[in-house]
PDB file of C-alpha atoms in Angstrom:
ATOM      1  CA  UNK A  30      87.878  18.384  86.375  1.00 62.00           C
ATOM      2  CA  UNK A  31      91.735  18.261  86.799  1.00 58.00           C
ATOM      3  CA  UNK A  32      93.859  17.670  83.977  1.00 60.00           C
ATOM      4  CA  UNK A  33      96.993  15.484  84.479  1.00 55.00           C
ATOM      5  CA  UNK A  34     100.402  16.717  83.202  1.00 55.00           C
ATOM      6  CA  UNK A  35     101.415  15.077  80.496  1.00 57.00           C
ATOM      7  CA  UNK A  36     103.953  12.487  81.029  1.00 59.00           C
ATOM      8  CA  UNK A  37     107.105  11.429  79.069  1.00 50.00           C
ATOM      9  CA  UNK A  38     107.137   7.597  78.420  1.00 56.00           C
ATOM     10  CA  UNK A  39     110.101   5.833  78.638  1.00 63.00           C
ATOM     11  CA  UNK A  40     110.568   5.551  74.934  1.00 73.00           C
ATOM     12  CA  UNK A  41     110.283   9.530  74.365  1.00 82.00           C
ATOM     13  CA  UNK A  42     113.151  10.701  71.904  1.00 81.00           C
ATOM     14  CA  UNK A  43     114.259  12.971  74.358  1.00 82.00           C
ATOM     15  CA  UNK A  44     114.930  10.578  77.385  1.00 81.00           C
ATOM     16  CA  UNK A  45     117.173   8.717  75.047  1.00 82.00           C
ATOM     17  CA  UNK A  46     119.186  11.225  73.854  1.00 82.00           C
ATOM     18  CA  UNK A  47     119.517  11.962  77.321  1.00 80.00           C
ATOM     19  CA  UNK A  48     120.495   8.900  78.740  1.00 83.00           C
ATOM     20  CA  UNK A  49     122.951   8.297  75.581  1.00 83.00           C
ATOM     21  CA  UNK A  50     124.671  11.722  76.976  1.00 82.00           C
ATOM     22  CA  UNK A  51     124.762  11.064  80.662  1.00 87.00           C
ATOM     23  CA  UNK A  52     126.156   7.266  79.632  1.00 85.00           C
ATOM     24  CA  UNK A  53     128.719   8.577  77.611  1.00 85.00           C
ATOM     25  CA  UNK A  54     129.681  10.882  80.373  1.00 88.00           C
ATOM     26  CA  UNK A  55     129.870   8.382  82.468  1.00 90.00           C
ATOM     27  CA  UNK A  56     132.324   6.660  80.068  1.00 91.00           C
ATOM     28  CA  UNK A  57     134.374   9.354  79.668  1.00 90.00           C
ATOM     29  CA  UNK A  58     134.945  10.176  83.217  1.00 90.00           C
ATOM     30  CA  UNK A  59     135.807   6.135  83.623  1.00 92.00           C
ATOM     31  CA  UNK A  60     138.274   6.740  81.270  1.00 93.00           C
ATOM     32  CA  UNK A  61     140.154   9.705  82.346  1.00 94.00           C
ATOM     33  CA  UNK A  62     140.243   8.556  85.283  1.00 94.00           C
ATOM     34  CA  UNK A  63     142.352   5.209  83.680  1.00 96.00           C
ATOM     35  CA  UNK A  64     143.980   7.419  81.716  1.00 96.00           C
ATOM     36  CA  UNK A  65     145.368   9.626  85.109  1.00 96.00           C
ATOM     37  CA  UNK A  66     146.146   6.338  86.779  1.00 97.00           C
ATOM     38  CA  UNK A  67     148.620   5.402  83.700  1.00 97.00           C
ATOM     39  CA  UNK A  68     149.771   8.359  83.804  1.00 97.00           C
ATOM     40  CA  UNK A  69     150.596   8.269  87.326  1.00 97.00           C
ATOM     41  CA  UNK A  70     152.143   4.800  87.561  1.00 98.00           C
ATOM     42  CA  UNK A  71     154.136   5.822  84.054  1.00 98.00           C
ATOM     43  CA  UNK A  72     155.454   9.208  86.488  1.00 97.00           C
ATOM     44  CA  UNK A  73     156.840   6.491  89.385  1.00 97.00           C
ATOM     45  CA  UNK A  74     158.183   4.205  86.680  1.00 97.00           C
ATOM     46  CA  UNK A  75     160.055   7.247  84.938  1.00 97.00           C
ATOM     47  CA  UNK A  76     161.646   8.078  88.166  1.00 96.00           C
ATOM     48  CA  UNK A  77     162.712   5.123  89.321  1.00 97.00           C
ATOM     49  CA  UNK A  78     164.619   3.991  85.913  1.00 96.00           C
ATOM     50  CA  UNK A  79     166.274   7.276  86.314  1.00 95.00           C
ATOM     51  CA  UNK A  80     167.486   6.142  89.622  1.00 94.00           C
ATOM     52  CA  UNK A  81     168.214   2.798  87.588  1.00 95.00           C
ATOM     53  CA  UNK A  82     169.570   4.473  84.255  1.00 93.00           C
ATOM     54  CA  UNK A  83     173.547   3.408  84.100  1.00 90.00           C
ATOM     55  CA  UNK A  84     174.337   6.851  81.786  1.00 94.00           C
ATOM     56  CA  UNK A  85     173.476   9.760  80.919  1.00 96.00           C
ATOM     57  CA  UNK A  86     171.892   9.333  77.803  1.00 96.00           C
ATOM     58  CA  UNK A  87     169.330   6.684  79.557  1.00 94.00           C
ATOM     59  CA  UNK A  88     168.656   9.477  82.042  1.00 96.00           C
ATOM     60  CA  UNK A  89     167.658  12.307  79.484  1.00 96.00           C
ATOM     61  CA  UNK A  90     165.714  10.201  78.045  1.00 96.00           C
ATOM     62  CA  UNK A  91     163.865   8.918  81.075  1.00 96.00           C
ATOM     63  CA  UNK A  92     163.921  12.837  82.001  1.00 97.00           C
ATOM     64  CA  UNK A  93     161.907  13.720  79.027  1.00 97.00           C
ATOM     65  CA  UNK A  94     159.323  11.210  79.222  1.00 97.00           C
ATOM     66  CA  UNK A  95     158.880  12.346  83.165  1.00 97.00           C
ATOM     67  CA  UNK A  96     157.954  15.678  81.453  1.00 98.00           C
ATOM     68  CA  UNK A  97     155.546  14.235  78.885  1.00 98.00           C
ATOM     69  CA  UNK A  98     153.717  12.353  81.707  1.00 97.00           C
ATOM     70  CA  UNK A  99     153.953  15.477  83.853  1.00 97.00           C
ATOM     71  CA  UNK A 100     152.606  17.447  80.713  1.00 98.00           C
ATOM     72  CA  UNK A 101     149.595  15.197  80.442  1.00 97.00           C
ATOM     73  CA  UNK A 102     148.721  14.936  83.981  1.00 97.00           C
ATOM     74  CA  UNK A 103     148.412  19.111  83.545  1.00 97.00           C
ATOM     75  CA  UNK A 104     146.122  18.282  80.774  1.00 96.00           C
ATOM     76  CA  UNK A 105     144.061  15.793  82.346  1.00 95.00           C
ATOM     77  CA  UNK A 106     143.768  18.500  85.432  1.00 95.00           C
ATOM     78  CA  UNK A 107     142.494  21.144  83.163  1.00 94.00           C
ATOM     79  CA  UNK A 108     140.355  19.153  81.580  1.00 91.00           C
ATOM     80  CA  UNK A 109     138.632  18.166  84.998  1.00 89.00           C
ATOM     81  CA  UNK A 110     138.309  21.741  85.813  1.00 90.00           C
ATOM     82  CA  UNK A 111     136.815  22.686  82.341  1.00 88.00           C
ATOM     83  CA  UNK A 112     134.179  20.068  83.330  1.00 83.00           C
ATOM     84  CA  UNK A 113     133.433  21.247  86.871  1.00 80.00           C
ATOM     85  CA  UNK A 114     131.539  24.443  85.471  1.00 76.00           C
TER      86      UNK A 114
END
């Protein structure tokens, strides 16, 4: 006589849990990935209104948001790489 392996059903506490991880996940890669894409366009707008700034004072402030995007871009990048292992 051969015995079947027992099978999961689709309504075993375990498959939920896991599909409630891999969907969030999911999410959470959507959103970094919105998040880089701000980031990115926020990089190009920085640069240009320093280009566009008419003093100094517009500039450094440009400047230092440039470096706060730049910053966060690093972040994102690590955080990408943490994820990859």
């Amino acid at each position: 006589i051969r015995k079947e392996s027992p099978r999961v059903s689709k309504n075993h506490p375990a498959q939920t849990e896991l599909r409630a991880v891999a969907d969030m996940a999911k999410k959470f890669n959507e959103n970094l990935l919105k998040a880089i894409e701000a980031t990115q366009e926020a990089v190009g707008i920085c640069r240009q209104a320093m280009i566009d700034a008419n003093d100094e004072s517009c500039r450094a402030m440009y400047s230092a948001t440039l470096k706060d995007c730049e910053k966060h871009l690093e972040i994102f990048d690590e955080e990408i790489e943490l994820r990859k292992k």
